[in-house]
mmCIF file of C-alpha atoms and ligand atoms in Angstrom:
data_model
loop_
_atom_site.group_PDB
_atom_site.id
_atom_site.type_symbol
_atom_site.label_atom_id
_atom_site.label_comp_id
_atom_site.label_asym_id
_atom_site.label_seq_id
_atom_site.Cartn_x
_atom_site.Cartn_y
_atom_site.Cartn_z
ATOM 1 C CA UNK H 257 35.513 89.750 -102.798
ATOM 2 C CA UNK H 258 35.524 86.117 -103.921
ATOM 3 C CA UNK H 259 32.440 84.803 -105.682
ATOM 4 C CA UNK H 260 31.755 81.123 -105.214
ATOM 5 C CA UNK H 261 29.284 78.405 -106.068
ATOM 6 C CA UNK H 262 27.252 79.028 -102.925
ATOM 7 C CA UNK H 263 27.814 82.783 -102.772
ATOM 8 C CA UNK H 264 27.557 83.830 -106.418
ATOM 9 C CA UNK H 265 27.138 87.526 -105.632
ATOM 10 C CA UNK H 266 30.320 87.746 -103.553
ATOM 11 C CA UNK H 267 30.157 90.386 -100.831
ATOM 12 C CA UNK H 268 26.416 90.934 -101.399
ATOM 13 C CA UNK H 269 25.725 87.377 -100.266
ATOM 14 C CA UNK H 270 27.657 87.870 -97.067
ATOM 15 C CA UNK H 271 26.699 89.716 -93.891
ATOM 16 C CA UNK H 272 29.295 91.347 -91.676
ATOM 17 C CA UNK H 273 28.387 92.347 -88.131
ATOM 18 C CA UNK H 274 30.936 94.378 -86.243
ATOM 19 C CA UNK H 275 30.913 94.425 -82.439
ATOM 20 C CA UNK H 276 33.169 96.983 -80.792
ATOM 21 C CA UNK H 277 33.239 99.571 -78.054
ATOM 22 C CA UNK H 278 33.691 102.393 -80.581
ATOM 23 C CA UNK H 279 32.817 102.990 -84.210
ATOM 24 C CA UNK H 280 36.023 102.298 -86.132
ATOM 25 C CA UNK H 281 36.763 102.304 -89.862
ATOM 26 C CA UNK H 282 35.955 98.590 -89.971
ATOM 27 C CA UNK H 283 32.475 99.364 -88.622
ATOM 28 C CA UNK H 284 31.811 101.464 -91.719
ATOM 29 C CA UNK H 285 32.666 98.517 -93.965
ATOM 30 C CA UNK H 286 30.273 96.253 -92.044
ATOM 31 C CA UNK H 287 26.526 95.785 -92.597
ATOM 32 C CA UNK H 288 25.637 96.189 -88.932
ATOM 33 C CA UNK H 289 27.435 97.697 -86.006
ATOM 34 C CA UNK H 290 26.811 96.860 -82.349
ATOM 35 C CA UNK H 291 28.322 99.171 -79.800
ATOM 36 C CA UNK H 292 28.959 97.255 -76.603
ATOM 37 C CA UNK H 293 29.816 99.005 -73.337
ATOM 38 C CA UNK H 294 33.510 98.589 -72.406
ATOM 39 C CA UNK H 295 34.077 95.587 -70.129
ATOM 40 C CA UNK H 296 30.669 94.045 -70.916
ATOM 41 C CA UNK H 297 31.818 91.446 -73.464
ATOM 42 C CA UNK H 298 31.343 88.495 -71.160
ATOM 43 C CA UNK H 299 27.839 89.620 -70.193
ATOM 44 C CA UNK H 300 26.823 90.182 -73.808
ATOM 45 C CA UNK H 301 28.127 86.774 -74.899
ATOM 46 C CA UNK H 302 26.420 85.024 -71.994
ATOM 47 C CA UNK H 303 23.121 86.782 -72.734
ATOM 48 C CA UNK H 304 23.338 85.758 -76.377
ATOM 49 C CA UNK H 305 24.064 82.159 -75.352
ATOM 50 C CA UNK H 306 20.912 82.218 -73.231
ATOM 51 C CA UNK H 307 18.854 83.843 -75.992
ATOM 52 C CA UNK H 308 19.658 81.264 -78.662
ATOM 53 C CA UNK H 309 18.125 78.709 -76.316
ATOM 54 C CA UNK H 310 15.067 80.941 -75.688
ATOM 55 C CA UNK H 311 15.867 81.351 -72.011
ATOM 56 C CA UNK H 312 14.471 84.349 -70.191
ATOM 57 C CA UNK H 313 16.547 87.474 -69.918
ATOM 58 C CA UNK H 314 15.479 90.678 -68.195
ATOM 59 C CA UNK H 315 15.509 93.987 -70.087
ATOM 60 C CA UNK H 316 17.741 95.504 -67.435
ATOM 61 C CA UNK H 317 20.449 92.861 -67.909
ATOM 62 C CA UNK H 318 20.458 93.465 -71.654
ATOM 63 C CA UNK H 319 20.448 97.245 -71.256
ATOM 64 C CA UNK H 320 23.583 97.054 -69.087
ATOM 65 C CA UNK H 321 25.603 95.810 -72.080
ATOM 66 C CA UNK H 322 24.725 98.889 -74.157
ATOM 67 C CA UNK H 323 22.865 96.885 -76.823
ATOM 68 C CA UNK H 324 19.051 96.729 -77.075
ATOM 69 C CA UNK H 325 16.988 93.543 -76.830
ATOM 70 C CA UNK H 326 15.493 94.183 -80.260
ATOM 71 C CA UNK H 327 18.879 94.412 -81.959
ATOM 72 C CA UNK H 328 20.040 91.227 -80.241
ATOM 73 C CA UNK H 329 16.910 89.295 -81.235
ATOM 74 C CA UNK H 330 17.376 90.412 -84.807
ATOM 75 C CA UNK H 331 21.061 89.427 -84.796
ATOM 76 C CA UNK H 332 20.383 85.980 -83.343
ATOM 77 C CA UNK H 333 17.699 85.478 -85.947
ATOM 78 C CA UNK H 334 20.163 86.270 -88.725
ATOM 79 C CA UNK H 335 22.845 84.077 -87.185
ATOM 80 C CA UNK H 336 20.520 81.086 -86.991
ATOM 81 C CA UNK H 337 19.508 81.608 -90.623
ATOM 82 C CA UNK H 338 23.092 81.766 -91.858
ATOM 83 C CA UNK H 339 24.500 78.785 -93.729
ATOM 84 C CA UNK H 340 27.989 79.155 -92.344
ATOM 85 C CA UNK H 341 28.962 81.664 -89.694
ATOM 86 C CA UNK H 342 32.379 82.672 -88.451
ATOM 87 C CA UNK H 343 33.083 84.577 -85.239
ATOM 88 C CA UNK H 344 36.332 86.469 -85.589
ATOM 89 C CA UNK H 345 37.795 87.771 -82.367
ATOM 90 C CA UNK H 346 40.818 89.811 -81.438
ATOM 91 C CA UNK H 347 42.773 91.209 -78.521
ATOM 92 C CA UNK H 348 39.954 93.615 -77.575
ATOM 93 C CA UNK H 349 38.201 90.545 -76.208
ATOM 94 C CA UNK H 350 41.084 88.716 -74.560
ATOM 95 C CA UNK H 351 42.982 91.693 -73.125
ATOM 96 C CA UNK H 352 40.121 93.494 -71.368
ATOM 97 C CA UNK H 353 38.169 92.677 -68.189
ATOM 98 C CA UNK H 354 37.493 88.954 -68.120
ATOM 99 C CA UNK H 355 40.464 88.107 -70.364
ATOM 100 C CA UNK H 356 40.606 84.366 -71.126
ATOM 101 C CA UNK H 357 37.072 83.924 -69.792
ATOM 102 C CA UNK H 358 35.767 86.213 -72.565
ATOM 103 C CA UNK H 359 37.455 84.109 -75.219
ATOM 104 C CA UNK H 360 36.134 80.948 -73.543
ATOM 105 C CA UNK H 361 32.581 82.387 -73.560
ATOM 106 C CA UNK H 362 32.858 83.154 -77.269
ATOM 107 C CA UNK H 363 34.178 79.685 -78.086
ATOM 108 C CA UNK H 364 31.332 78.077 -76.134
ATOM 109 C CA UNK H 365 28.862 80.346 -77.939
ATOM 110 C CA UNK H 366 30.255 79.260 -81.317
ATOM 111 C CA UNK H 367 30.050 75.590 -80.294
ATOM 112 C CA UNK H 368 26.452 76.012 -79.122
ATOM 113 C CA UNK H 369 25.443 77.740 -82.364
ATOM 114 C CA UNK H 370 26.161 74.439 -84.108
ATOM 115 C CA UNK H 371 22.863 73.139 -82.738
ATOM 116 C CA UNK H 372 21.289 75.454 -85.337
ATOM 117 C CA UNK H 373 23.794 75.918 -88.162
ATOM 118 C CA UNK H 374 27.467 75.597 -88.954
ATOM 119 C CA UNK H 375 29.506 78.066 -86.912
ATOM 120 C CA UNK H 376 33.197 78.391 -86.116
ATOM 121 C CA UNK H 377 35.316 80.861 -84.143
ATOM 122 C CA UNK H 378 38.667 82.111 -85.362
ATOM 123 C CA UNK H 379 41.136 84.466 -83.699
ATOM 124 C CA UNK H 380 42.205 87.440 -85.808
ATOM 125 C CA UNK H 381 45.968 87.253 -86.193
ATOM 126 C CA UNK H 382 48.427 90.045 -86.228
ATOM 127 C CA UNK H 383 51.862 89.064 -87.323
ATOM 128 C CA UNK H 384 52.749 86.316 -89.727
ATOM 129 C CA UNK H 385 52.927 82.799 -88.520
ATOM 130 C CA UNK H 386 51.283 82.899 -85.049
ATOM 131 C CA UNK H 387 48.838 80.327 -86.350
ATOM 132 C CA UNK H 388 51.762 78.050 -87.192
ATOM 133 C CA UNK H 389 52.994 78.361 -83.597
ATOM 134 C CA UNK H 390 49.574 77.187 -82.345
ATOM 135 C CA UNK H 391 49.521 74.294 -84.778
ATOM 136 C CA UNK H 392 53.073 73.171 -84.012
ATOM 137 C CA UNK H 393 52.605 73.368 -80.243
ATOM 138 C CA UNK H 394 49.304 71.493 -80.496
ATOM 139 C CA UNK H 395 50.968 68.834 -82.604
ATOM 140 C CA UNK H 396 53.959 68.411 -80.300
ATOM 141 C CA UNK H 397 52.476 68.954 -76.832
ATOM 142 C CA UNK H 398 48.697 68.745 -77.225
ATOM 143 C CA UNK H 399 48.189 72.391 -76.206
ATOM 144 C CA UNK H 400 48.279 75.552 -78.327
ATOM 145 C CA UNK H 401 50.060 78.074 -76.004
ATOM 146 C CA UNK H 402 50.631 78.892 -72.330
ATOM 147 C CA UNK H 403 52.452 75.618 -71.661
ATOM 148 C CA UNK H 404 54.783 74.586 -68.869
ATOM 149 C CA UNK H 405 57.130 71.652 -69.349
ATOM 150 C CA UNK H 406 58.894 72.032 -66.011
ATOM 151 C CA UNK H 407 57.544 68.780 -64.612
ATOM 152 C CA UNK H 408 58.830 66.953 -67.675
ATOM 153 C CA UNK H 409 55.386 66.722 -69.300
ATOM 154 C CA UNK H 410 53.231 69.495 -70.784
ATOM 155 C CA UNK H 411 50.679 71.346 -68.644
ATOM 156 C CA UNK H 412 48.390 74.064 -69.976
ATOM 157 C CA UNK H 413 47.110 77.041 -68.035
ATOM 158 C CA UNK H 414 46.713 80.459 -69.656
ATOM 159 C CA UNK H 415 46.857 83.105 -66.945
ATOM 160 C CA UNK H 416 49.473 81.091 -65.069
ATOM 161 C CA UNK H 417 51.899 80.076 -67.839
ATOM 162 C CA UNK H 418 51.117 82.876 -70.319
ATOM 163 C CA UNK H 419 54.103 85.123 -70.865
ATOM 164 C CA UNK H 420 52.760 88.482 -69.707
ATOM 165 C CA UNK H 421 51.615 86.977 -66.414
ATOM 166 C CA UNK H 422 54.870 85.052 -65.956
ATOM 167 C CA UNK H 423 56.925 88.205 -66.568
ATOM 168 C CA UNK H 424 54.785 90.542 -64.484
ATOM 169 C CA UNK H 425 54.956 88.128 -61.539
ATOM 170 C CA UNK H 426 58.693 87.732 -62.157
ATOM 171 C CA UNK H 427 58.539 83.923 -62.294
ATOM 172 C CA UNK H 428 61.033 83.239 -65.055
ATOM 173 C CA UNK H 429 64.798 83.550 -64.647
ATOM 174 C CA UNK H 430 65.826 83.402 -68.320
ATOM 175 C CA UNK H 431 63.911 84.315 -71.482
ATOM 176 C CA UNK H 432 64.407 83.110 -75.035
ATOM 177 C CA UNK H 433 62.593 85.350 -77.528
ATOM 178 C CA UNK H 434 62.229 84.470 -81.198
ATOM 179 C CA UNK H 435 60.260 86.241 -83.923
ATOM 180 C CA UNK H 436 58.702 88.714 -81.497
ATOM 181 C CA UNK H 437 59.504 92.072 -79.944
ATOM 182 C CA UNK H 438 57.928 92.128 -76.484
ATOM 183 C CA UNK H 439 60.216 95.043 -75.566
ATOM 184 C CA UNK H 440 58.033 97.203 -77.820
ATOM 185 C CA UNK H 441 54.608 95.757 -77.088
ATOM 186 C CA UNK H 442 54.361 94.426 -73.534
ATOM 187 C CA UNK H 443 53.393 96.318 -70.378
ATOM 188 C CA UNK H 444 56.231 98.034 -68.532
ATOM 189 C CA UNK H 445 56.556 95.647 -65.547
ATOM 190 C CA UNK H 446 56.974 92.750 -68.017
ATOM 191 C CA UNK H 447 59.697 94.612 -69.939
ATOM 192 C CA UNK H 448 61.468 95.520 -66.692
ATOM 193 C CA UNK H 449 61.650 91.852 -65.774
ATOM 194 C CA UNK H 450 63.023 90.947 -69.233
ATOM 195 C CA UNK H 451 65.804 93.470 -68.673
ATOM 196 C CA UNK H 452 66.591 91.994 -65.260
ATOM 197 C CA UNK H 453 67.015 88.341 -66.290
ATOM 198 C CA UNK H 454 69.309 87.027 -69.041
ATOM 199 C CA UNK H 455 67.319 87.418 -72.250
ATOM 200 C CA UNK H 456 68.266 85.855 -75.575
ATOM 201 C CA UNK H 457 66.825 87.287 -78.794
ATOM 202 C CA UNK H 458 66.759 85.866 -82.314
ATOM 203 C CA UNK H 459 65.666 88.483 -84.850
ATOM 204 C CA UNK H 460 66.578 89.796 -88.314
ATOM 205 C CA UNK H 461 66.848 93.284 -86.753
ATOM 206 C CA UNK H 462 68.332 94.673 -83.577
ATOM 207 C CA UNK H 463 64.996 95.303 -81.845
ATOM 208 C CA UNK H 464 63.872 97.012 -78.633
ATOM 209 C CA UNK H 465 64.107 93.626 -76.942
ATOM 210 C CA UNK H 466 67.635 93.053 -78.331
ATOM 211 C CA UNK H 467 68.754 96.269 -76.654
ATOM 212 C CA UNK H 468 67.847 94.973 -73.224
ATOM 213 C CA UNK H 469 69.048 91.429 -73.890
ATOM 214 C CA UNK H 470 72.318 89.687 -72.969
ATOM 215 C CA UNK H 471 72.515 87.798 -76.251
ATOM 216 C CA UNK H 472 71.204 88.844 -79.662
ATOM 217 C CA UNK H 473 71.630 86.653 -82.733
ATOM 218 C CA UNK H 474 70.809 88.068 -86.160
ATOM 219 C CA UNK H 475 68.864 85.626 -88.350
ATOM 220 C CA UNK H 476 67.551 85.634 -91.905
ATOM 221 C CA UNK H 477 64.002 87.019 -92.233
ATOM 222 C CA UNK H 478 61.528 84.156 -92.767
ATOM 223 C CA UNK H 479 59.818 84.157 -96.141
ATOM 224 C CA UNK H 480 62.203 86.773 -97.540
ATOM 225 C CA UNK H 481 65.577 85.113 -97.106
ATOM 226 C CA UNK H 482 64.772 81.918 -95.176
ATOM 227 C CA UNK H 483 62.674 79.074 -96.583
ATOM 228 C CA UNK H 484 60.098 77.068 -94.668
ATOM 229 C CA UNK H 485 56.385 76.839 -94.049
ATOM 230 C CA UNK H 486 53.924 79.423 -92.747
ATOM 231 C CA UNK H 487 50.325 78.885 -91.670
ATOM 232 C CA UNK H 488 47.521 81.106 -92.892
ATOM 233 C CA UNK H 489 45.020 82.365 -90.300
ATOM 234 C CA UNK H 490 42.567 79.606 -91.280
ATOM 235 C CA UNK H 491 45.226 76.933 -90.695
ATOM 236 C CA UNK H 492 46.220 76.266 -94.278
ATOM 237 C CA UNK H 493 50.004 75.731 -94.525
ATOM 238 C CA UNK H 494 51.821 77.697 -97.227
ATOM 239 C CA UNK H 495 55.332 77.138 -98.543
ATOM 240 C CA UNK H 496 57.512 80.237 -98.306
ATOM 241 C CA UNK H 497 59.471 81.319 -101.360
ATOM 242 C CA UNK H 498 62.476 83.372 -100.297
ATOM 243 C CA UNK H 499 63.683 85.876 -102.889
ATOM 244 C CA UNK H 500 67.017 86.801 -101.322
ATOM 245 C CA UNK H 501 70.085 85.015 -99.984
ATOM 246 C CA UNK H 502 70.827 86.270 -96.510
ATOM 247 C CA UNK H 503 74.313 86.525 -95.003
ATOM 248 C CA UNK H 504 72.717 85.329 -91.746
ATOM 249 C CA UNK H 505 71.663 81.799 -90.739
ATOM 250 C CA UNK H 506 67.980 80.870 -90.489
ATOM 251 C CA UNK H 507 66.079 80.717 -87.168
ATOM 252 C CA UNK H 508 65.736 76.988 -87.633
ATOM 253 C CA UNK H 509 69.492 76.475 -87.841
ATOM 254 C CA UNK H 510 70.314 78.682 -84.839
ATOM 255 C CA UNK H 511 67.652 77.140 -82.574
ATOM 256 C CA UNK H 512 68.782 73.670 -83.574
ATOM 257 C CA UNK H 513 72.387 74.510 -82.713
ATOM 258 C CA UNK H 514 71.419 75.979 -79.310
ATOM 259 C CA UNK H 515 69.318 72.889 -78.656
ATOM 260 C CA UNK H 516 72.257 70.648 -79.541
ATOM 261 C CA UNK H 517 74.571 72.616 -77.251
ATOM 262 C CA UNK H 518 72.071 72.124 -74.410
ATOM 263 C CA UNK H 519 71.696 68.415 -75.199
ATOM 264 C CA UNK H 520 75.419 67.930 -74.612
ATOM 265 C CA UNK H 521 75.015 68.960 -70.976
ATOM 266 C CA UNK H 522 73.773 66.469 -68.365
ATOM 267 C CA UNK H 523 70.006 66.004 -68.275
ATOM 268 C CA UNK H 524 68.397 68.475 -65.801
ATOM 269 C CA UNK H 525 65.653 66.104 -64.730
ATOM 270 C CA UNK H 526 68.116 63.768 -63.077
ATOM 271 C CA UNK H 527 70.737 66.366 -62.148
ATOM 272 C CA UNK H 528 68.888 69.519 -61.121
ATOM 273 C CA UNK H 529 65.465 68.339 -59.998
ATOM 274 C CA UNK H 530 63.186 71.314 -59.441
ATOM 275 C CA UNK H 531 61.650 70.071 -56.233
ATOM 276 C CA UNK H 532 62.227 70.585 -52.572
ATOM 277 C CA UNK H 533 63.584 67.239 -51.508
ATOM 278 C CA UNK H 534 62.529 67.444 -47.894
ATOM 279 C CA UNK H 535 58.931 67.501 -49.086
ATOM 280 C CA UNK H 536 59.158 64.513 -51.382
ATOM 281 C CA UNK B 290 73.213 91.949 -111.569
ATOM 282 C CA UNK B 291 70.506 89.607 -112.606
ATOM 283 C CA UNK B 292 66.850 90.344 -112.021
ATOM 284 C CA UNK B 293 64.779 87.356 -110.968
ATOM 285 C CA UNK B 294 61.016 87.104 -110.956
ATOM 286 C CA UNK B 295 59.396 84.893 -108.332
ATOM 287 C CA UNK B 296 55.802 83.958 -109.014
ATOM 288 C CA UNK B 297 53.275 83.156 -106.308
ATOM 289 C CA UNK B 298 55.539 84.147 -103.461
ATOM 290 C CA UNK B 299 54.099 84.102 -99.942
ATOM 291 C CA UNK B 300 53.839 87.189 -97.738
ATOM 292 C CA UNK B 301 54.066 86.527 -94.011
ATOM 293 C CA UNK B 302 53.573 90.008 -92.695
ATOM 294 C CA UNK B 303 50.024 89.484 -91.483
ATOM 295 C CA UNK B 304 47.739 86.532 -90.786
ATOM 296 C CA UNK B 305 46.221 86.582 -94.284
ATOM 297 C CA UNK B 306 49.442 85.048 -95.678
ATOM 298 C CA UNK B 307 48.712 86.022 -99.311
ATOM 299 C CA UNK B 308 50.331 83.517 -101.656
ATOM 300 C CA UNK B 309 49.914 85.239 -105.019
ATOM 301 C CA UNK B 310 52.643 87.865 -104.813
ATOM 302 C CA UNK B 311 54.952 88.433 -107.759
ATOM 303 C CA UNK B 312 58.417 89.479 -106.591
ATOM 304 C CA UNK B 313 61.066 91.173 -108.714
ATOM 305 C CA UNK B 314 64.438 90.895 -107.018
ATOM 306 C CA UNK B 315 68.148 91.128 -107.669
ATOM 307 C CA UNK B 316 70.907 89.793 -105.397
ATOM 308 C CA UNK B 317 70.574 92.621 -102.906
ATOM 309 C CA UNK B 318 66.941 93.636 -102.598
ATOM 310 C CA UNK B 319 63.379 93.166 -103.765
ATOM 311 C CA UNK B 320 62.321 95.913 -106.151
ATOM 312 C CA UNK B 321 58.703 95.126 -106.727
ATOM 313 C CA UNK B 322 56.030 93.157 -104.910
ATOM 314 C CA UNK B 323 53.045 92.985 -107.243
ATOM 315 C CA UNK B 324 49.592 92.280 -105.800
ATOM 316 C CA UNK B 325 50.787 92.814 -102.214
ATOM 317 C CA UNK B 326 48.911 95.368 -100.084
ATOM 318 C CA UNK B 327 50.639 98.455 -98.655
ATOM 319 C CA UNK B 328 51.815 96.561 -95.575
ATOM 320 C CA UNK B 329 53.101 93.650 -97.621
ATOM 321 C CA UNK B 330 54.952 95.956 -100.027
ATOM 322 C CA UNK B 331 56.845 97.702 -97.270
ATOM 323 C CA UNK B 332 57.576 94.327 -95.640
ATOM 324 C CA UNK B 333 59.174 92.978 -98.820
ATOM 325 C CA UNK B 334 60.903 96.169 -99.864
ATOM 326 C CA UNK B 335 62.384 96.973 -96.453
ATOM 327 C CA UNK B 336 64.407 93.784 -96.119
ATOM 328 C CA UNK B 337 67.698 93.491 -97.965
ATOM 329 C CA UNK B 338 70.485 90.937 -98.181
ATOM 330 C CA UNK B 339 72.931 93.495 -96.776
ATOM 331 C CA UNK B 340 74.931 92.749 -93.686
ATOM 332 C CA UNK B 341 73.504 95.593 -91.618
ATOM 333 C CA UNK B 342 74.045 94.155 -88.146
ATOM 334 C CA UNK B 343 76.831 92.089 -86.562
ATOM 335 C CA UNK B 344 76.037 88.380 -86.661
ATOM 336 C CA UNK B 345 75.554 88.373 -82.905
ATOM 337 C CA UNK B 346 75.755 90.632 -79.850
ATOM 338 C CA UNK B 347 76.748 89.557 -76.351
ATOM 339 C CA UNK B 348 76.076 92.210 -73.691
ATOM 340 C CA UNK B 349 75.721 94.722 -76.531
ATOM 341 C CA UNK B 350 79.166 93.924 -77.993
ATOM 342 C CA UNK B 351 79.616 92.307 -81.433
ATOM 343 C CA UNK B 352 80.435 88.621 -81.076
ATOM 344 C CA UNK B 353 80.734 85.494 -83.193
ATOM 345 C CA UNK B 354 77.765 83.239 -83.858
ATOM 346 C CA UNK B 355 79.459 80.241 -82.224
ATOM 347 C CA UNK B 356 80.119 82.141 -78.994
ATOM 348 C CA UNK B 357 76.587 83.523 -78.910
ATOM 349 C CA UNK B 358 75.100 80.052 -79.340
ATOM 350 C CA UNK B 359 77.233 78.699 -76.487
ATOM 351 C CA UNK B 360 76.423 81.601 -74.145
ATOM 352 C CA UNK B 361 72.713 81.299 -74.951
ATOM 353 C CA UNK B 362 72.781 77.565 -74.242
ATOM 354 C CA UNK B 363 74.529 78.182 -70.894
ATOM 355 C CA UNK B 364 72.011 80.819 -69.771
ATOM 356 C CA UNK B 365 69.088 78.592 -70.719
ATOM 357 C CA UNK B 366 70.540 75.494 -69.094
ATOM 358 C CA UNK B 367 71.454 77.271 -65.859
ATOM 359 C CA UNK B 368 68.002 78.792 -65.386
ATOM 360 C CA UNK B 369 65.470 77.166 -63.068
ATOM 361 C CA UNK B 370 62.494 78.327 -65.068
ATOM 362 C CA UNK B 371 63.447 79.411 -68.578
ATOM 363 C CA UNK B 372 60.817 80.835 -70.925
ATOM 364 C CA UNK B 373 60.604 80.240 -74.688
ATOM 365 C CA UNK B 374 58.379 82.886 -76.208
ATOM 366 C CA UNK B 375 57.331 84.442 -79.512
ATOM 367 C CA UNK B 376 57.503 82.238 -82.576
ATOM 368 C CA UNK B 377 55.290 84.430 -84.749
ATOM 369 C CA UNK B 378 57.656 85.859 -87.349
ATOM 370 C CA UNK B 379 59.352 82.589 -88.046
ATOM 371 C CA UNK B 380 58.833 79.313 -89.877
ATOM 372 C CA UNK B 381 57.108 76.158 -88.641
ATOM 373 C CA UNK B 382 60.431 74.339 -88.935
ATOM 374 C CA UNK B 383 62.008 76.768 -86.452
ATOM 375 C CA UNK B 384 58.937 76.522 -84.188
ATOM 376 C CA UNK B 385 59.352 72.777 -84.048
ATOM 377 C CA UNK B 386 62.963 73.216 -82.927
ATOM 378 C CA UNK B 387 61.772 75.676 -80.253
ATOM 379 C CA UNK B 388 59.302 73.131 -78.854
ATOM 380 C CA UNK B 389 62.006 70.456 -78.807
ATOM 381 C CA UNK B 390 64.375 72.838 -77.014
ATOM 382 C CA UNK B 391 61.710 73.815 -74.449
ATOM 383 C CA UNK B 392 61.041 70.131 -73.832
ATOM 384 C CA UNK B 393 64.724 69.492 -73.236
ATOM 385 C CA UNK B 394 64.907 72.439 -70.837
ATOM 386 C CA UNK B 395 61.658 71.834 -68.986
ATOM 387 C CA UNK B 396 60.759 75.382 -69.946
ATOM 388 C CA UNK B 397 57.680 77.535 -70.207
ATOM 389 C CA UNK B 398 56.499 77.685 -73.804
ATOM 390 C CA UNK B 399 54.210 80.382 -75.141
ATOM 391 C CA UNK B 400 53.359 82.373 -78.266
ATOM 392 C CA UNK B 401 51.710 85.658 -79.215
ATOM 393 C CA UNK B 402 48.358 83.902 -78.992
ATOM 394 C CA UNK B 403 48.287 84.356 -75.226
ATOM 395 C CA UNK B 404 48.166 88.161 -75.623
HETATM 396 S S1 LIG P 687 50.085 91.184 -98.774
HETATM 397 FE FE1 LIG P 687 49.121 92.405 -97.170
HETATM 398 S S2 LIG P 687 47.253 91.273 -96.656
HETATM 399 FE FE2 LIG P 687 48.583 89.859 -97.783
HETATM 400 S S3 LIG P 687 49.739 88.787 -96.167
HETATM 401 FE FE3 LIG P 687 50.973 90.523 -96.831
HETATM 402 S S4 LIG P 687 50.477 92.143 -95.375
HETATM 403 FE FE4 LIG P 687 48.844 90.611 -95.231
#
């Protein structure tokens, strides 16, 4: 691991604490492992938020999370002593009981830790340039994801406008999928809805989602045959250096052409207003 | 066939986005991806410049790119509440176009982050 001016001994100067519901391989690579009871993330985070401010917590409340008071005290002590802490979180937090509220609790916890020392929270990313999507959406609309533009201005509400919820409720009547394969990863009711409505897929491969779509367009794989920019997990932009020339067009070109084809049609805001006129 | 070496190439398979990969490639495929991890290696080595798939499919049938673009635009325009989703395995330049398109459509806009 990197050695630096402030951490000259590399990994030895760093402390990794793993919190999970089971002991995984990553837990073995960590210095400490906390086993939290499934579905108790929100409680644990809220208890820790109270403890950093020396508020009173009963033993029974702590015991319900599966972690002991002693271990928590020790952890908070170490966190406060750290020079720079990072809370990494993944889908285990945001896809279990509590969902977005768990992530919100963690973000608040990280913000509150800054009363003692520098702390940040960072989502662990799976595929490629998800971070770039956050950055671009934030730049263009002010929100990172879960956005609705159907009133002509951006509104943000994860849980209402997030894709899984939209699909499971059956709210959308046309889906445009790029650089993702929800047909392989999403819950069945969501996939069923994708198959029901016209779905358009842009992908270098014919994917699970392509098979249930009305339109599939093959594009050049980003970073391998298409140039551009990709964001690293910590929001540092990196230029991509494609090694191959693809026979297919890039995502950028195809999306731009679809956008241009739509722009030639009359504006929907004035021609197909999405409101019930008798109520206006 | 000429073998090119690309220094400090960027891997976009996972969020780490390593930018110190050395790629050895000819016109058709990448032969070596030095310093990439196992996942990165298979990512680079599994993509080729071959024309494996038709340029577009409409209702499962091979179609031309121009037709596919027009049909896609029609579906999106005709929808009351279209959804633009994904944007992870693609470039920021394409993401920007997606946001502009969603704005034009009055669409829902979302990425993998919401999972
Ligand atoms: S080389 Fe491995 S760790 Fe680095 S970005 Fe690619 S997949 Fe991730």
